[in-house]
Coordinates of C-alpha atoms and ligand atoms in Angstrom, one line a residue:
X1235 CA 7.7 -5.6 -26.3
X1236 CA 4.5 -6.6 -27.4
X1237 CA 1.2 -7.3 -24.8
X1238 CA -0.9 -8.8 -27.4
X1239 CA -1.9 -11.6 -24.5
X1240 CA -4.2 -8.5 -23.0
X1241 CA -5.8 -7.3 -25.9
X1242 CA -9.0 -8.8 -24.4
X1243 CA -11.9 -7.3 -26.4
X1244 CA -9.9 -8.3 -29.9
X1245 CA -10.2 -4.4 -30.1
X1246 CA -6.9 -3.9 -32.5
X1247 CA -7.2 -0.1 -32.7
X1248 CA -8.1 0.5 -29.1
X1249 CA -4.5 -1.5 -28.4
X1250 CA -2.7 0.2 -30.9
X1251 CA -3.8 3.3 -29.2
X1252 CA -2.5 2.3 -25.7
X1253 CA 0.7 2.4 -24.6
X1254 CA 2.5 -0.2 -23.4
X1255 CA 3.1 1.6 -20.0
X1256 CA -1.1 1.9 -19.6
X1257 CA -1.1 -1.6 -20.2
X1258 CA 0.6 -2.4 -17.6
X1259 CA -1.2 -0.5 -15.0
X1260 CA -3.2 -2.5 -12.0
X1261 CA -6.4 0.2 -13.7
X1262 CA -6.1 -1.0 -16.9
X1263 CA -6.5 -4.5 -16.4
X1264 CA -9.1 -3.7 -13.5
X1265 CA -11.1 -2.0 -16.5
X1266 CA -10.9 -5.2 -18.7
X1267 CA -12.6 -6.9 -15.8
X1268 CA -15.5 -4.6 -15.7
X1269 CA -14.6 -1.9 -13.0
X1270 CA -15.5 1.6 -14.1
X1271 CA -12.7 4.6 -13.5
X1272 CA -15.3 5.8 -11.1
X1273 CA -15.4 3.1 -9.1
X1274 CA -11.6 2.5 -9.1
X1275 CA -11.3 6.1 -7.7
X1276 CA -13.7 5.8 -5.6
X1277 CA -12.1 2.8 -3.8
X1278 CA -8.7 3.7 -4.2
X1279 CA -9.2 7.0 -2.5
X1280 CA -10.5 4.8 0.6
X1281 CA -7.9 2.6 0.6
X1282 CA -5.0 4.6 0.7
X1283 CA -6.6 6.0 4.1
X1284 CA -6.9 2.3 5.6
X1285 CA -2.9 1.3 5.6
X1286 CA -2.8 2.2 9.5
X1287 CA -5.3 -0.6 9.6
X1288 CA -4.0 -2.7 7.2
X1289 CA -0.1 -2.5 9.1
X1290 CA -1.9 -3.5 12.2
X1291 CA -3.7 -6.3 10.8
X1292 CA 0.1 -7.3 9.3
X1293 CA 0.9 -7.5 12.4
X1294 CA -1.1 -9.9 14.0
X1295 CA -0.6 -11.9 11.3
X1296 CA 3.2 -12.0 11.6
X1297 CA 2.9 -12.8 15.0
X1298 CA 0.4 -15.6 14.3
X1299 CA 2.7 -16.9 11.5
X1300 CA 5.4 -17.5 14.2
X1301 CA 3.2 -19.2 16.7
X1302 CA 2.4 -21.5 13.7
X1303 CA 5.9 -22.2 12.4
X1304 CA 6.8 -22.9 16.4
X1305 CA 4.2 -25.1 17.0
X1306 CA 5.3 -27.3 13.5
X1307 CA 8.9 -27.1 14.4
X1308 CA 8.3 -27.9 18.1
X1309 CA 6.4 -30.9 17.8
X1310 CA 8.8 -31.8 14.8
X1311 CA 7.2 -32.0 11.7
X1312 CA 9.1 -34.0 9.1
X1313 CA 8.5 -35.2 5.5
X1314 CA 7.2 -38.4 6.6
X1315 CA 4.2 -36.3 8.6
X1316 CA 2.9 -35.2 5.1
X1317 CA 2.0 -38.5 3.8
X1318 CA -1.5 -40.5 5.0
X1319 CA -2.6 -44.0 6.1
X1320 CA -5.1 -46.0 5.1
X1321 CA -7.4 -48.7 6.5
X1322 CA -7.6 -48.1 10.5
X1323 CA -5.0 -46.1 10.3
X1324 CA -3.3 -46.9 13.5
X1325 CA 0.4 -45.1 14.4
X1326 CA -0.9 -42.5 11.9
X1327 CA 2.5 -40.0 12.4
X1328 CA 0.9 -37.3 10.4
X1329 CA -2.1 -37.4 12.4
X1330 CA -0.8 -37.6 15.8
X1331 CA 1.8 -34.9 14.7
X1332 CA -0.7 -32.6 13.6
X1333 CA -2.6 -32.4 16.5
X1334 CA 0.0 -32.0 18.6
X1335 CA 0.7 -28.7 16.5
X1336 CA -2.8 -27.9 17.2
X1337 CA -2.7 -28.3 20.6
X1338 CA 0.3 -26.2 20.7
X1339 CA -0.9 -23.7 18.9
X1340 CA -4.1 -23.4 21.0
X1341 CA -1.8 -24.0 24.6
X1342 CA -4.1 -27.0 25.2
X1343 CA -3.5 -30.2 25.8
X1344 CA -4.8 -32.5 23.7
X1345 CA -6.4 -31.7 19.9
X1346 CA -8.5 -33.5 17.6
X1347 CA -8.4 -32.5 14.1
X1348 CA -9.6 -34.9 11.7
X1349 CA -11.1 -35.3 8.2
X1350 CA -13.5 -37.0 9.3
X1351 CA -14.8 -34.2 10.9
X1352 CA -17.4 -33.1 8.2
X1353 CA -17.9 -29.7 8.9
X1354 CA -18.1 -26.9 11.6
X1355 CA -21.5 -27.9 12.6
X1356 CA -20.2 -31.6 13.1
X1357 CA -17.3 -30.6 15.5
X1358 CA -19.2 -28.7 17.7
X1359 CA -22.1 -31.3 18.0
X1360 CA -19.5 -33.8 18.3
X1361 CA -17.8 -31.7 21.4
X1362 CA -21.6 -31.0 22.7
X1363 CA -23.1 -35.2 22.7
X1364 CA -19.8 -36.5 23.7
X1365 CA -19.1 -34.5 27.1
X1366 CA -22.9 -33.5 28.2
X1367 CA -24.9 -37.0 29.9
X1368 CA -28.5 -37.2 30.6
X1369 CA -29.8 -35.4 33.2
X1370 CA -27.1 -32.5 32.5
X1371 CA -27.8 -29.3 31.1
X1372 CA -25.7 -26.8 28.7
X1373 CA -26.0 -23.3 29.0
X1374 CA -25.7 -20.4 26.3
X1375 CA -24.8 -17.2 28.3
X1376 CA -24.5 -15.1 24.6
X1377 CA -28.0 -15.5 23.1
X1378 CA -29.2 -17.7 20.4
X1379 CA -26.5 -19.7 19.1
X1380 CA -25.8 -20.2 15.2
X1381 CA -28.7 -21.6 13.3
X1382 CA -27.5 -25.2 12.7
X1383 CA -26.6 -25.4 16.4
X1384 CA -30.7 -25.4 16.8
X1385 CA -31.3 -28.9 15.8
X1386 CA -28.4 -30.0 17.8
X1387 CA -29.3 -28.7 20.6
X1388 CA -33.1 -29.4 20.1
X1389 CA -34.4 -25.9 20.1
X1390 CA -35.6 -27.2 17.1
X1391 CA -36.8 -30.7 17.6
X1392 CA -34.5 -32.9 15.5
X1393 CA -33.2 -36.5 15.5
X1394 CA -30.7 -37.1 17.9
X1395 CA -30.5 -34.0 19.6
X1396 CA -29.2 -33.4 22.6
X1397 CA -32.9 -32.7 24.2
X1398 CA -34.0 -36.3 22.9
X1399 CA -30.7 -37.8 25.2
X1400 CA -32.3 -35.8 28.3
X1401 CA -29.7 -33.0 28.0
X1402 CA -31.8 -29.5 29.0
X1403 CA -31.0 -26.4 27.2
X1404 CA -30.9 -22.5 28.8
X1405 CA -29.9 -19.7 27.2
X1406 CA -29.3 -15.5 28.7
X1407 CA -29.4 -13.4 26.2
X1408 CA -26.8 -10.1 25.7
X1409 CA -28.5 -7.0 27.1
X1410 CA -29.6 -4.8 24.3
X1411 CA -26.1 -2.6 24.4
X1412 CA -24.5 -6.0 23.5
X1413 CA -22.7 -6.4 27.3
X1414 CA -23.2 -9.6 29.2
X1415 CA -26.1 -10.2 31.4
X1416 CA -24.4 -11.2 34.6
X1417 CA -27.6 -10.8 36.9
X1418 CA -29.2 -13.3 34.8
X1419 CA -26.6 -15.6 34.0
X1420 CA -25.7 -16.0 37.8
X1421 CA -28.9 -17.1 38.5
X1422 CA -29.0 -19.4 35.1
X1423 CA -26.2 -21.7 36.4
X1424 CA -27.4 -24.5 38.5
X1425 CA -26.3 -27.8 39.9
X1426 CA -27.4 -28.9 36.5
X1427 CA -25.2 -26.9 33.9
X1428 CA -22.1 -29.0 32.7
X1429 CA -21.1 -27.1 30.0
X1430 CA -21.5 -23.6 28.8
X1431 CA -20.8 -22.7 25.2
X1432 CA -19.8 -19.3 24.0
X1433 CA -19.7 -18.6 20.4
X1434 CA -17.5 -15.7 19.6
X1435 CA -18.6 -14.6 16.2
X1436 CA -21.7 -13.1 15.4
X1437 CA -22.9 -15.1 12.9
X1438 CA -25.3 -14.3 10.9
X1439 CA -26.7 -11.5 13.8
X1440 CA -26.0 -8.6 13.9
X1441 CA -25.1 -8.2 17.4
X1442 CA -20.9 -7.5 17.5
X1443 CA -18.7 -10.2 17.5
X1444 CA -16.7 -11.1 21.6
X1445 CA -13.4 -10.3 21.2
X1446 CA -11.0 -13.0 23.3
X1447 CA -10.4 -10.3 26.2
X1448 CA -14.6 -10.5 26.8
X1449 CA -14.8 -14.2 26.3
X1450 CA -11.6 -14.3 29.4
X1451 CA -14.0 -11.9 31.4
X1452 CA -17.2 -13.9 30.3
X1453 CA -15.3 -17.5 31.4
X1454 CA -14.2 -16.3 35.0
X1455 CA -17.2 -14.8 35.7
X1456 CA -18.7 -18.3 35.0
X1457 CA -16.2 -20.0 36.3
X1458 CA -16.1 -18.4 39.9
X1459 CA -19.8 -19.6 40.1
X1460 CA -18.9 -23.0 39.2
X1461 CA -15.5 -24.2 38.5
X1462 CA -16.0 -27.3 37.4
X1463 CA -18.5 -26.4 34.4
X1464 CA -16.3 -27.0 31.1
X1465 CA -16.5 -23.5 29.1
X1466 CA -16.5 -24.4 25.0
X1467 CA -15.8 -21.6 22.2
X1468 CA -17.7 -22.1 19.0
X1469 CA -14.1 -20.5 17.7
X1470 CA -15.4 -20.5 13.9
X1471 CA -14.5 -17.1 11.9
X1472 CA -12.8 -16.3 14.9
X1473 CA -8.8 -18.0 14.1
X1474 CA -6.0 -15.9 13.8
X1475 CA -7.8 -12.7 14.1
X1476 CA -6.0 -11.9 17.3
X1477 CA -2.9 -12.9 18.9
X1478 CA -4.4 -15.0 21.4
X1479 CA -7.5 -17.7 21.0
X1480 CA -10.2 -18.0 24.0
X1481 CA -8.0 -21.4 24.9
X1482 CA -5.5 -18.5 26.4
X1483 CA -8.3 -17.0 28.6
X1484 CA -9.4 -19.6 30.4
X1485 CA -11.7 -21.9 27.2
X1486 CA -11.7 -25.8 28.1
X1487 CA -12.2 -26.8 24.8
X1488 CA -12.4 -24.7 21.0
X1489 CA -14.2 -25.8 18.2
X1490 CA -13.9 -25.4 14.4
X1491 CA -14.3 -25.4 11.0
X1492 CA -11.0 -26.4 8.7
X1493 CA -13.0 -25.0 6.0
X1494 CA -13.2 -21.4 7.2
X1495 CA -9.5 -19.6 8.9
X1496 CA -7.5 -22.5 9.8
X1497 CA -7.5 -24.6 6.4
X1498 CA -6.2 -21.7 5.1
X1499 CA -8.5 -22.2 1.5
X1500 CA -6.9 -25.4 1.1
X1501 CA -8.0 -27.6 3.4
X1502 CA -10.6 -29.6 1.4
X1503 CA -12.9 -30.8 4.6
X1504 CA -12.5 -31.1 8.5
X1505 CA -13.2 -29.7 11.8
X1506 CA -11.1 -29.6 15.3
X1507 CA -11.4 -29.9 18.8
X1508 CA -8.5 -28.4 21.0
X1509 CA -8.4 -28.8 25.2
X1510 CA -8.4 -30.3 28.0
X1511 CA -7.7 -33.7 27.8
X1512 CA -10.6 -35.2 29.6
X1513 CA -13.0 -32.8 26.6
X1514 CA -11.0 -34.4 23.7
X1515 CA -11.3 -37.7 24.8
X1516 CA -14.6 -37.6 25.3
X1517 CA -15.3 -36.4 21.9
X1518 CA -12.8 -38.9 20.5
X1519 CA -14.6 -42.1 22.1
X1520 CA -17.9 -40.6 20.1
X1521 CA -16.1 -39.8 16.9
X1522 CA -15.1 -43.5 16.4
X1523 CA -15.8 -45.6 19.0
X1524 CA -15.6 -46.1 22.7
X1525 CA -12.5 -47.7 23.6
X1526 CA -10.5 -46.9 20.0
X1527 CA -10.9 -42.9 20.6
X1528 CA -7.9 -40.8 18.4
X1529 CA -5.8 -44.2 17.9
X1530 CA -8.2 -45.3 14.6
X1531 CA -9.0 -42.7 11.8
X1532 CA -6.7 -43.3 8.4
X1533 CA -5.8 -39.6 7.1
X1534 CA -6.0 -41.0 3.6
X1535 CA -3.7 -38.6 1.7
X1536 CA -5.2 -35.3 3.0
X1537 CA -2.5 -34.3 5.7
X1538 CA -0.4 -32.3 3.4
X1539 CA -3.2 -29.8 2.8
X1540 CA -3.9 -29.1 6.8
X1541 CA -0.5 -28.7 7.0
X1542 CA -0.3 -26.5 4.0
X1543 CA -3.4 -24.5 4.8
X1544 CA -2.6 -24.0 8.6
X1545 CA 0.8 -22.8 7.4
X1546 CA -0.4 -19.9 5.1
X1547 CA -4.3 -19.6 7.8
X1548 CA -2.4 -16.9 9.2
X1549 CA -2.0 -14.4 6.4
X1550 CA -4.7 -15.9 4.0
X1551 CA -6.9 -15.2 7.6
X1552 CA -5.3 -11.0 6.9
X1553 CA -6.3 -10.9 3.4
X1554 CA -10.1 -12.0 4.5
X1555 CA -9.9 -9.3 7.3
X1556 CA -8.4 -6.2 5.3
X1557 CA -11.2 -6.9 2.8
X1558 CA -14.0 -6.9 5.9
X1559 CA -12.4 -3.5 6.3
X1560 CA -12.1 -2.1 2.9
X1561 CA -15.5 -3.4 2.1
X1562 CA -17.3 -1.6 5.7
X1563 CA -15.4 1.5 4.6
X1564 CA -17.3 1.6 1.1
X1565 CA -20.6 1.3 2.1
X1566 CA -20.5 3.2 5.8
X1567 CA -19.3 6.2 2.6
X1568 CA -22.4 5.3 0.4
X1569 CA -24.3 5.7 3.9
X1570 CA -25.4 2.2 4.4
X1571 CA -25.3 0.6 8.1
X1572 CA -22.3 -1.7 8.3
X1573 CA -21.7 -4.3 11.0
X1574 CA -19.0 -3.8 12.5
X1575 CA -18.4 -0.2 11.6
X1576 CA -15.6 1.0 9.4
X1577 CA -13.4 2.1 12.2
X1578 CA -14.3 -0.7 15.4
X1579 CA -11.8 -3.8 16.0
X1580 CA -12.5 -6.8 14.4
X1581 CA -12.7 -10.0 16.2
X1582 CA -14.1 -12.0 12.8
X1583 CA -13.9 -12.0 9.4
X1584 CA -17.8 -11.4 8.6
X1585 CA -18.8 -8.2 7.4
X1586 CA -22.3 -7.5 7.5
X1587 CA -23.7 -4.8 5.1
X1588 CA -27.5 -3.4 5.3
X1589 CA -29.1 -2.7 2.1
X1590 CA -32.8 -2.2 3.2
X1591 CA -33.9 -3.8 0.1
X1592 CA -33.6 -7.0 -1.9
X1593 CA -32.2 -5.2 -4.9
X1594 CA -29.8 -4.0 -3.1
X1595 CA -28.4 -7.4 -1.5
X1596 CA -29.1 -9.4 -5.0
X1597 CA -26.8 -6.9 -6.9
X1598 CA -23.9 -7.4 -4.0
X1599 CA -24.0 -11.2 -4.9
X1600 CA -24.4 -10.6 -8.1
X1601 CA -20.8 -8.8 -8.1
X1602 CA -19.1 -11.7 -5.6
X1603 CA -20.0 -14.2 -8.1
X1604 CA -18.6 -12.0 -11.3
X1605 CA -15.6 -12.1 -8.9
X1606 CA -15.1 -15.7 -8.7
X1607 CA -12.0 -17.7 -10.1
X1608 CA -14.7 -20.5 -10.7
X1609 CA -18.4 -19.9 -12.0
X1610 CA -18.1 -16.5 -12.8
X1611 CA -20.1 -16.4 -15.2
X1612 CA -23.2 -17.7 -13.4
X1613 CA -25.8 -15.5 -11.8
X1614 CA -26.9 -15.9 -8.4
X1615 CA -30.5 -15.9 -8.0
X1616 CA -32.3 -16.4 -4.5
X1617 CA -33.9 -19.6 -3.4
X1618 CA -35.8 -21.3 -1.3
X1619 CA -33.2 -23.3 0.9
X1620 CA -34.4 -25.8 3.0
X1621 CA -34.4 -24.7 7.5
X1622 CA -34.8 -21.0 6.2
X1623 CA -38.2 -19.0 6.9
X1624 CA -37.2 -16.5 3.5
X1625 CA -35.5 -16.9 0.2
X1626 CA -31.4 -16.9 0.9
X1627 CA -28.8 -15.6 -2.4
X1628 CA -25.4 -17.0 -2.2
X1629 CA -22.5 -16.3 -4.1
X1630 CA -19.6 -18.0 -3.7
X1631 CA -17.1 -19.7 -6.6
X1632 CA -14.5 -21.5 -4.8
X1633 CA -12.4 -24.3 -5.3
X1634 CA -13.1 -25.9 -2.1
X1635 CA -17.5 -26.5 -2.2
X1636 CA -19.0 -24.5 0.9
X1637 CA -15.3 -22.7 1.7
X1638 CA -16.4 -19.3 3.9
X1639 CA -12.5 -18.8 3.9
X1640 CA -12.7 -17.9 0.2
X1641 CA -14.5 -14.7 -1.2
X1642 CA -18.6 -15.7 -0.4
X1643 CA -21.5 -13.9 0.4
X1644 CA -25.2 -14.7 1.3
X1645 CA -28.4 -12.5 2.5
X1646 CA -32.0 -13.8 3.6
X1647 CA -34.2 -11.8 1.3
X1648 CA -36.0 -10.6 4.1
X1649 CA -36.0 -6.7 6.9
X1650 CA -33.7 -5.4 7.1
X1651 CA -31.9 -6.8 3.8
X1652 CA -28.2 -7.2 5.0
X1653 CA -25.7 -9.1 3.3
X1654 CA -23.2 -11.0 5.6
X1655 CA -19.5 -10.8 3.1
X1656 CA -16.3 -12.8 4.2
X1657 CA -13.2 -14.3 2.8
X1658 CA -11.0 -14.2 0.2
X1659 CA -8.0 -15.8 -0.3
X1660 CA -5.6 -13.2 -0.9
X1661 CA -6.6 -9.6 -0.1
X1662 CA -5.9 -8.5 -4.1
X1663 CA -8.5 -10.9 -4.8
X1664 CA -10.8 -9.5 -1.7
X1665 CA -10.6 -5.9 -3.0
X1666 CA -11.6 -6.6 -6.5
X1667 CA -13.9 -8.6 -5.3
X1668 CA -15.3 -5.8 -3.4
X1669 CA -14.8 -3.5 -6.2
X1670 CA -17.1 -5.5 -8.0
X1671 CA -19.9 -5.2 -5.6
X1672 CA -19.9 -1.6 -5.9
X1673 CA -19.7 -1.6 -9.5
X1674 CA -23.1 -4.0 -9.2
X1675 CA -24.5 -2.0 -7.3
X1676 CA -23.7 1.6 -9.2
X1677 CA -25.3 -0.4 -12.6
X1678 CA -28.3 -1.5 -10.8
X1679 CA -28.6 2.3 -9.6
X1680 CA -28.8 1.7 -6.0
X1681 CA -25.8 4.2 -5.4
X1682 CA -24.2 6.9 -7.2
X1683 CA -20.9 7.7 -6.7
Ligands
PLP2256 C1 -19.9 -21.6 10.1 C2 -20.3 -21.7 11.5 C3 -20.8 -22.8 12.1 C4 -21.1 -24.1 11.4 O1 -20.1 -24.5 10.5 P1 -20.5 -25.3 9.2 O2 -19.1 -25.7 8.7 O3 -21.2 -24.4 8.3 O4 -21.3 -26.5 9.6 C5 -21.0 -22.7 13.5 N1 -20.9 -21.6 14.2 C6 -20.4 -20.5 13.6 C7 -20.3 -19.2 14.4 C8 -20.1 -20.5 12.3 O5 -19.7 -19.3 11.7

């Protein structure tokens, strides 16, 4: 047999010198794509101690990947779902089809799931404006909600935020051990508060993520103050990571991102809504228009990749967490602080690692990029992006612009110098991609190993 195809450096006598059988090893090829013997060790040896881990995070995905096949086959999804519409777009099957899996899938009753949802940020101000009026107020019982939410909400004055419509903002912050602040959050609920939003991932904080048992506890403590106050999950990061979704506990309405768990990477844009009826028609009528709601909204030709993607969200969603995992277990080794810690459950796909210097978070993106299936070979460099108060790095080379769900990472370059990881498509491509990090990291001489 000849394996001329891998004879990558043109290096004729090196080849001749290795046998086929080398060749054909997973550290032979890892070494053509820059990872050092040391390095592969050094991450093999921790991997082979996280399969108790990994079989458990199998097995939330296999569960997960039967509530998604019932929900398809339940609300019959046929050939004809996968095509689009165009114009209006009324009768839409696809559409209509595909929400009903989504409402299934969450237990709710009514979903809205739509391309024309541009983005995480859009579906939850969309949920936000279209079931708070003037006069009402919404209430954060979790601390400071994710950065983009700030102009929404007006924390930061903005356009068209809900303070400039009369809509009053309060917000109880976690007590410092992370628990809930029930003292204060009793006596933040008033005849005003309409709608409380919980968002169960971090974030970009570093306080721990609320798994869906919490957000249950969080929800009737709220609730048996006021019943009648809808309860809203910012659900991003959060999909598939357990069995159940806060919907299951007691949520009134979940919001998300189809670029991050439940696109599955192949979603190309799009955000959903699941819950009560009354929430999703509310958000609806603002979406498109009072009186047309969910009836107008072509699909265009898109449906087959929701479909597609929410079909494989499930184990592409296990990939993204086994390489959390793998990748907290490396540096908590190297003796850097990791959020969450190599051995706590996991409740989203983030992984947060602490450098404690810019070097340190610049060579991390530096080996995500070198990892990328598209623009490798550019270096990341960090930048002044615009709402931020220090230089951010990004790396991220995915087919899908902006996709969290594939292999990214990003770190302001400010105290105390973390680097927030997530994704991956496949776990293979997760642990190299994590393997490259390291190696980055070794060259700069951050770490040896
Ligand atoms: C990503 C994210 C958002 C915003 O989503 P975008 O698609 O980036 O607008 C909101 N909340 C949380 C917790 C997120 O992770």
């Amino acid at each position: 047999m000849q394996y001329n195809a891998l004879d990558m450096e043109g290096n004729k006598d090196k080849m001749m010198e290795t046998t086929n059988e080398e060749r054909l090893s997973v550290q032979y090829m890892y070494r053509h794509l820059g990872i050092s013997d040391k390095v592969y060790q050094f991450s093999k040896e921790i991997l082979d101690q996280l399969q108790p881990r990994f079989e458990e995070i199998d097995r939330t995905a296999e569960y997960n990947q039967l509530k998604v096949l019932k929900a398809m086959q339940d609300n019959k999804v046929s050939e004809a779902c996968l095509l689009g519409t165009t114009g209006y777009g009324y009768n839409d099957l696809g559409r209509e089809t595909l929400e009903a899996v989504y409402a299934s899938l969450f237990h709710t009753e009514d979903a809205l799931v739509r391309p024309q949802i541009t983005c995480g940020t859009h579906a939850l101000a969309l949920a936000l404006l279209s079931n708070l009026r003037p006069g009402d107020e919404l209430l954060s019982p979790v601390g400071k909600p994710y950065d983009t939410l700030e102009e929404v909400i007006g924390i930061r004055p903005s356009k068209g935020s809900l303070a400039e419509y009369g809509i009053s903002y309060r917000q109880v912050d976690l007590l410092s051990d992370g628990s809930f602040d029930y003292e204060n959050i009793r006596k933040a609920v008033n005849e005003k508060t309409k709608l409380v939003t919980i968002q169960r991932s971090k974030g970009y904080q570093t306080r721990p993520t609320l798994s869906v048992a919490r957000i249950g506890e969080l929800i009737s403590f709220i609730k048996a103050i006021k019943p009648d106050v809808i309860c809203m999950v910012d659900n991003c990061y959060g999909e598939f990571v357990e069995c159940m979704e806060p919907t299951d506990v007691g949520a009134d309405m979940v919001v998300g991102s189809l670029i991050k768990n439940p696109g599955g990477g192949l979603a190309p844009i799009g955000g959903y809504i699941a819950g009560k009826k009354a929430c999703v028609e509310n958000a609806a009528f603002r979406l498109t228009s009072p009186g047309l709601g969910k009836e107008v909204g072509a699909s265009l030709g898109i449906l087959r990749d929701f479909y597609h993607g929410l079909f494989l969200a499930p184990t592409v969603t296990a990939g993204a967490l086994k390489g959390a995992v793998f990748a907290a277990n490396i540096y908590e080794r190297l003796g850097f602080q990791v959020v969450p810690n190599s051995t706590e459950s996991r409740h989203d796909i983030i992984q947060a690692v602490e450098f404690g210097t810019a070097e340190g978070v610049i060579a991390f993106c530096k080996g995500i990029q070198a990892a990328a299936p598209v623009d490798s070979f550019v270096t990341p460099e960090p930048w002044d992006m615009p709402g931020y108060d220090a230089q951010v790095i990004m790396a991220a080379g995915a087919f899908v612009s902006g996709s969290s769900i594939e292999l990214s990472a990003d770190g302001p370059i400010k105290p105390p110098y973390a680097v927030y990881f997530q994704g991956g498509l496949t776990f293979e491509h997760a642990r190299f991609g994590i393997m490259k990090t390291l190696q980055s990291v070794v060259d700069a001489g951050i770490v040896q190993i």
